[in-house]
PDB file of C-alpha atoms in Angstrom:
ATOM      1  CA  MET A 689       0.503  -0.488  -0.029  1.00 55.00           C
ATOM      2  CA  SER A 690       2.632   2.349  -0.815  1.00 68.00           C
ATOM      3  CA  PHE A 691       0.133   4.994  -2.443  1.00 72.00           C
ATOM      4  CA  LEU A 692      -0.586   4.938   1.341  1.00 76.00           C
ATOM      5  CA  ASN A 693       2.554   6.000   2.656  1.00 77.00           C
ATOM      6  CA  ALA A 694       2.902   8.269  -0.050  1.00 79.00           C
ATOM      7  CA  LEU A 695      -0.543   9.968   1.104  1.00 80.00           C
ATOM      8  CA  ILE A 696       0.109  10.094   4.771  1.00 84.00           C
ATOM      9  CA  ASN A 697       3.517  11.090   3.874  1.00 81.00           C
ATOM     10  CA  ASN A 698       2.822  13.888   2.644  1.00 82.00           C
ATOM     11  CA  VAL A 699       1.944  15.538   5.314  1.00 83.00           C
ATOM     12  CA  GLY A 700       3.258  18.580   6.526  1.00 88.00           C
ATOM     13  CA  ASP A 701       1.831  18.731  10.021  1.00 86.00           C
ATOM     14  CA  GLU A 702       4.087  15.276  12.430  1.00 90.00           C
ATOM     15  CA  THR A 703       1.571  15.518  14.710  1.00 92.00           C
ATOM     16  CA  LEU A 704      -1.210  14.803  12.396  1.00 90.00           C
ATOM     17  CA  ARG A 705       1.042  12.375  10.259  1.00 89.00           C
ATOM     18  CA  GLU A 706       1.299  10.361  12.823  1.00 93.00           C
ATOM     19  CA  ASP A 707      -2.558   9.848  13.702  1.00 93.00           C
ATOM     20  CA  LEU A 708      -3.189   9.264  10.533  1.00 91.00           C
ATOM     21  CA  GLN A 709      -1.003   6.334  10.681  1.00 92.00           C
ATOM     22  CA  GLU A 710      -2.318   5.562  13.723  1.00 93.00           C
ATOM     23  CA  ARG A 711      -5.942   5.256  12.499  1.00 94.00           C
ATOM     24  CA  VAL A 712      -4.598   3.423   8.876  1.00 92.00           C
ATOM     25  CA  ASP A 713      -2.698   1.570  11.633  1.00 92.00           C
ATOM     26  CA  ILE A 714      -5.171  -0.200  13.403  1.00 93.00           C
ATOM     27  CA  ILE A 715      -7.420  -1.133  10.691  1.00 93.00           C
ATOM     28  CA  LEU A 716      -4.736  -2.427   9.312  1.00 92.00           C
ATOM     29  CA  HIS A 717      -4.225  -5.300  11.731  1.00 94.00           C
ATOM     30  CA  LYS A 718      -7.758  -6.110  12.619  1.00 93.00           C
ATOM     31  CA  ILE A 719      -8.714  -6.508   9.139  1.00 94.00           C
ATOM     32  CA  LYS A 720      -5.486  -9.566   8.585  1.00 92.00           C
ATOM     33  CA  PHE A 721      -7.042 -11.650  10.798  1.00 90.00           C
ATOM     34  CA  MET A 722     -10.363 -10.770   9.498  1.00 94.00           C
ATOM     35  CA  ASP A 723     -11.820 -12.883   6.114  1.00 96.00           C
ATOM     36  CA  LYS A 724     -11.804 -10.995   2.620  1.00 96.00           C
ATOM     37  CA  VAL A 725     -15.440 -10.007   2.107  1.00 97.00           C
ATOM     38  CA  PRO A 726     -17.211 -10.102  -1.069  1.00 98.00           C
ATOM     39  CA  VAL A 727     -18.746  -5.765  -2.217  1.00 98.00           C
ATOM     40  CA  THR A 728     -19.367  -4.415  -5.743  1.00 97.00           C
ATOM     41  CA  CYS A 729     -20.082  -1.114  -5.955  1.00 96.00           C
ATOM     42  CA  LEU A 730     -22.747   0.622  -7.883  1.00 96.00           C
ATOM     43  CA  ASP A 731     -23.728   3.706  -9.827  1.00 94.00           C
ATOM     44  CA  THR A 732     -27.382   4.742  -9.892  1.00 94.00           C
ATOM     45  CA  ASN A 733     -27.659   2.187 -13.141  1.00 94.00           C
ATOM     46  CA  ASN A 734     -26.620  -0.425 -11.483  1.00 94.00           C
ATOM     47  CA  THR A 735     -23.209  -0.597 -13.323  1.00 93.00           C
ATOM     48  CA  PRO A 736     -20.018  -1.421 -11.356  1.00 94.00           C
ATOM     49  CA  ASN A 737     -18.356   2.049  -9.558  1.00 90.00           C
ATOM     50  CA  HIS A 738     -14.483   1.926  -9.518  1.00 90.00           C
ATOM     51  CA  VAL A 739     -13.707   4.698  -8.010  1.00 86.00           C
ATOM     52  CA  LEU A 740     -13.459   3.486  -3.983  1.00 88.00           C
ATOM     53  CA  ASN A 741     -11.474   0.002  -5.061  1.00 91.00           C
ATOM     54  CA  VAL A 742      -8.095   0.583  -3.677  1.00 88.00           C
ATOM     55  CA  LEU A 743      -9.595   1.438  -0.932  1.00 88.00           C
ATOM     56  CA  LEU A 744     -12.393  -1.580  -0.552  1.00 93.00           C
ATOM     57  CA  GLU A 745      -8.990  -3.558  -1.634  1.00 93.00           C
ATOM     58  CA  ALA A 746      -7.431  -1.556   1.295  1.00 91.00           C
ATOM     59  CA  VAL A 747      -9.671  -2.782   3.694  1.00 93.00           C
ATOM     60  CA  GLY A 748     -10.096  -6.271   3.292  1.00 95.00           C
ATOM     61  CA  GLY A 749     -12.234  -5.600   0.469  1.00 96.00           C
ATOM     62  CA  GLU A 750     -12.969  -9.036  -2.254  1.00 97.00           C
ATOM     63  CA  VAL A 751     -14.253  -6.359  -5.113  1.00 97.00           C
ATOM     64  CA  LEU A 752     -16.575  -7.657  -7.770  1.00 97.00           C
ATOM     65  CA  GLU A 753     -18.618  -6.711 -10.830  1.00 93.00           C
ATOM     66  CA  ILE A 754     -21.276  -9.147 -10.776  1.00 94.00           C
ATOM     67  CA  VAL A 755     -24.196  -8.767  -7.912  1.00 95.00           C
ATOM     68  CA  GLN A 756     -25.081 -11.595  -7.205  1.00 96.00           C
ATOM     69  CA  GLN A 757     -22.026 -13.108  -6.106  1.00 96.00           C
ATOM     70  CA  ALA A 758     -21.296 -10.478  -3.458  1.00 97.00           C
ATOM     71  CA  LYS A 759     -22.736  -9.920   0.271  1.00 97.00           C
ATOM     72  CA  VAL A 760     -22.414  -5.970   0.060  1.00 97.00           C
ATOM     73  CA  LEU A 761     -23.252  -3.749  -2.155  1.00 98.00           C
ATOM     74  CA  ILE A 762     -22.475  -0.429  -1.914  1.00 96.00           C
ATOM     75  CA  TYR A 763     -23.805   2.649  -3.562  1.00 96.00           C
ATOM     76  CA  HIS A 764     -21.903   5.632  -4.775  1.00 93.00           C
ATOM     77  CA  GLN A 765     -22.741   8.077  -7.103  1.00 91.00           C
ATOM     78  CA  THR A 766     -20.474  11.031  -8.503  1.00 86.00           C
ATOM     79  CA  ASN A 767     -22.366  14.871  -7.386  1.00 86.00           C
ATOM     80  CA  THR A 768     -24.935  12.269  -5.450  1.00 89.00           C
ATOM     81  CA  GLY A 769     -26.017  13.230  -1.910  1.00 89.00           C
ATOM     82  CA  ILE A 770     -26.853  10.389   0.198  1.00 92.00           C
ATOM     83  CA  GLY A 771     -30.591  11.576   0.159  1.00 92.00           C
ATOM     84  CA  GLN A 772     -30.562  11.296  -3.093  1.00 93.00           C
ATOM     85  CA  LEU A 773     -29.736   7.926  -3.604  1.00 94.00           C
ATOM     86  CA  MET A 774     -32.504   6.825  -0.844  1.00 94.00           C
ATOM     87  CA  GLY A 775     -34.847   8.343  -3.495  1.00 94.00           C
ATOM     88  CA  LEU A 776     -32.956   6.661  -6.267  1.00 93.00           C
ATOM     89  CA  VAL A 777     -31.542   2.457  -5.160  1.00 95.00           C
ATOM     90  CA  PRO A 778     -35.087   0.926  -4.304  1.00 94.00           C
ATOM     91  CA  ALA A 779     -35.612   0.848  -7.667  1.00 94.00           C
ATOM     92  CA  LEU A 780     -32.545  -1.104  -8.079  1.00 94.00           C
ATOM     93  CA  LEU A 781     -31.996  -3.343  -5.910  1.00 94.00           C
ATOM     94  CA  GLU A 782     -33.319  -6.880  -6.713  1.00 93.00           C
ATOM     95  CA  LYS A 783     -34.563  -9.421  -4.349  1.00 93.00           C
ATOM     96  CA  GLU A 784     -32.601 -12.379  -5.248  1.00 94.00           C
ATOM     97  CA  TRP A 785     -28.880 -10.888  -4.507  1.00 96.00           C
ATOM     98  CA  PRO A 786     -27.409 -12.161  -1.547  1.00 96.00           C
ATOM     99  CA  ALA A 787     -26.210  -9.037   0.087  1.00 96.00           C
ATOM    100  CA  VAL A 788     -30.153  -7.001  -0.423  1.00 96.00           C
ATOM    101  CA  ALA A 789     -31.019 -10.717   1.337  1.00 94.00           C
ATOM    102  CA  TYR A 790     -28.767  -9.930   3.961  1.00 93.00           C
ATOM    103  CA  ASN A 791     -29.509  -6.479   4.761  1.00 95.00           C
ATOM    104  CA  ARG A 792     -26.300  -5.110   3.939  1.00 97.00           C
ATOM    105  CA  VAL A 793     -26.575  -2.693   1.393  1.00 97.00           C
ATOM    106  CA  TYR A 794     -24.939   0.536   1.635  1.00 97.00           C
ATOM    107  CA  LEU A 795     -25.071   4.130   0.901  1.00 96.00           C
ATOM    108  CA  MET A 796     -21.632   6.372  -0.152  1.00 92.00           C
ATOM    109  CA  GLU A 797     -22.225   9.934  -0.107  1.00 87.00           C
ATOM    110  CA  ASP A 798     -20.107  11.170  -2.867  1.00 81.00           C
ATOM    111  CA  THR A 799     -16.295  12.055  -1.498  1.00 66.00           C
ATOM    112  CA  SER A 800     -14.026  11.547  -5.062  1.00 61.00           C
ATOM    113  CA  ALA A 801     -12.146  14.779  -3.404  1.00 54.00           C
ATOM    114  CA  PHE A 802     -10.816  11.743  -0.870  1.00 61.00           C
ATOM    115  CA  LEU A 803      -8.805  10.608  -3.459  1.00 64.00           C
ATOM    116  CA  SER A 804      -5.817  14.311  -2.512  1.00 69.00           C
ATOM    117  CA  ASP A 805      -6.759  15.031   0.923  1.00 82.00           C
ATOM    118  CA  PRO A 806      -5.368  12.309   3.130  1.00 87.00           C
ATOM    119  CA  VAL A 807      -7.673  13.664   6.215  1.00 87.00           C
ATOM    120  CA  SER A 808     -10.479  12.040   3.913  1.00 85.00           C
ATOM    121  CA  PHE A 809      -8.900   9.882   2.994  1.00 87.00           C
ATOM    122  CA  VAL A 810      -7.968   7.807   5.633  1.00 90.00           C
ATOM    123  CA  GLU A 811     -12.196   8.805   6.468  1.00 90.00           C
ATOM    124  CA  ALA A 812     -13.596   7.340   3.607  1.00 89.00           C
ATOM    125  CA  MET A 813     -11.244   4.124   4.636  1.00 91.00           C
ATOM    126  CA  GLU A 814     -12.899   3.384   8.197  1.00 93.00           C
ATOM    127  CA  ASP A 815     -16.027   4.423   6.588  1.00 93.00           C
ATOM    128  CA  MET A 816     -15.907   1.115   4.363  1.00 94.00           C
ATOM    129  CA  ALA A 817     -14.119  -0.481   7.677  1.00 95.00           C
ATOM    130  CA  GLU A 818     -16.870  -0.155   9.649  1.00 95.00           C
ATOM    131  CA  MET A 819     -19.290  -1.026   6.288  1.00 95.00           C
ATOM    132  CA  LEU A 820     -17.347  -4.026   5.216  1.00 96.00           C
ATOM    133  CA  TYR A 821     -16.643  -5.161   8.882  1.00 96.00           C
ATOM    134  CA  PRO A 822     -19.916  -4.195  11.392  1.00 92.00           C
ATOM    135  CA  GLY A 823     -19.733  -4.483  15.046  1.00 89.00           C
ATOM    136  CA  TYR A 824     -16.080  -4.889  14.543  1.00 92.00           C
ATOM    137  CA  PHE A 825     -15.410  -0.591  13.759  1.00 93.00           C
ATOM    138  CA  ILE A 826     -17.312   1.873  14.980  1.00 92.00           C
ATOM    139  CA  PHE A 827     -15.805   5.519  13.558  1.00 92.00           C
ATOM    140  CA  GLY A 828     -19.196   7.724  13.965  1.00 89.00           C
ATOM    141  CA  ASN A 829     -19.327   9.080  10.499  1.00 87.00           C
ATOM    142  CA  GLU A 830     -22.788   6.488   9.809  1.00 91.00           C
ATOM    143  CA  GLY A 831     -25.997   8.870   8.478  1.00 88.00           C
ATOM    144  CA  LYS A 832     -22.800  11.639   7.321  1.00 87.00           C
ATOM    145  CA  ASN A 833     -20.978   9.768   5.280  1.00 87.00           C
ATOM    146  CA  TRP A 834     -22.775   7.089   4.260  1.00 93.00           C
ATOM    147  CA  THR A 835     -25.391   4.754   5.410  1.00 94.00           C
ATOM    148  CA  SER A 836     -27.175   1.687   5.921  1.00 94.00           C
ATOM    149  CA  PHE A 837     -29.668   0.457   3.675  1.00 91.00           C
ATOM    150  CA  ALA A 838     -32.806  -1.171   4.740  1.00 83.00           C
ATOM    151  CA  VAL A 839     -35.223  -2.701   2.656  1.00 73.00           C
TER     152      VAL A 839
END
């Protein structure tokens, strides 16, 4: 995960840099002992959205293209907030999908800016870890950056 190290190492404030590294290390240490989670990220056209793949893989996700094989489903659309997604997603879901059956559907606020901001990137990483491993991670951003979507 050299891209992540490079991103964090570019932070000028040493205290912030250490805090970010510690937050990442906590996630990486915990997921080291957990099974990978089959996950698909879709946009509002129900096509795979690859924007979050690097993060999903970093936090233990096994990114799949086929939604019928995913146990977790994340909807993310550029320039679209959670409120808008709540209005669009119900019509997109298929009850046969495992993620729908397991009630593991999540809506992710558009966080495209995180790609260049180390703090937002680490926060998005925490969000992904919490979605993939509920109960193991609680960072407090549910309802702000993402939400569980009960079907």
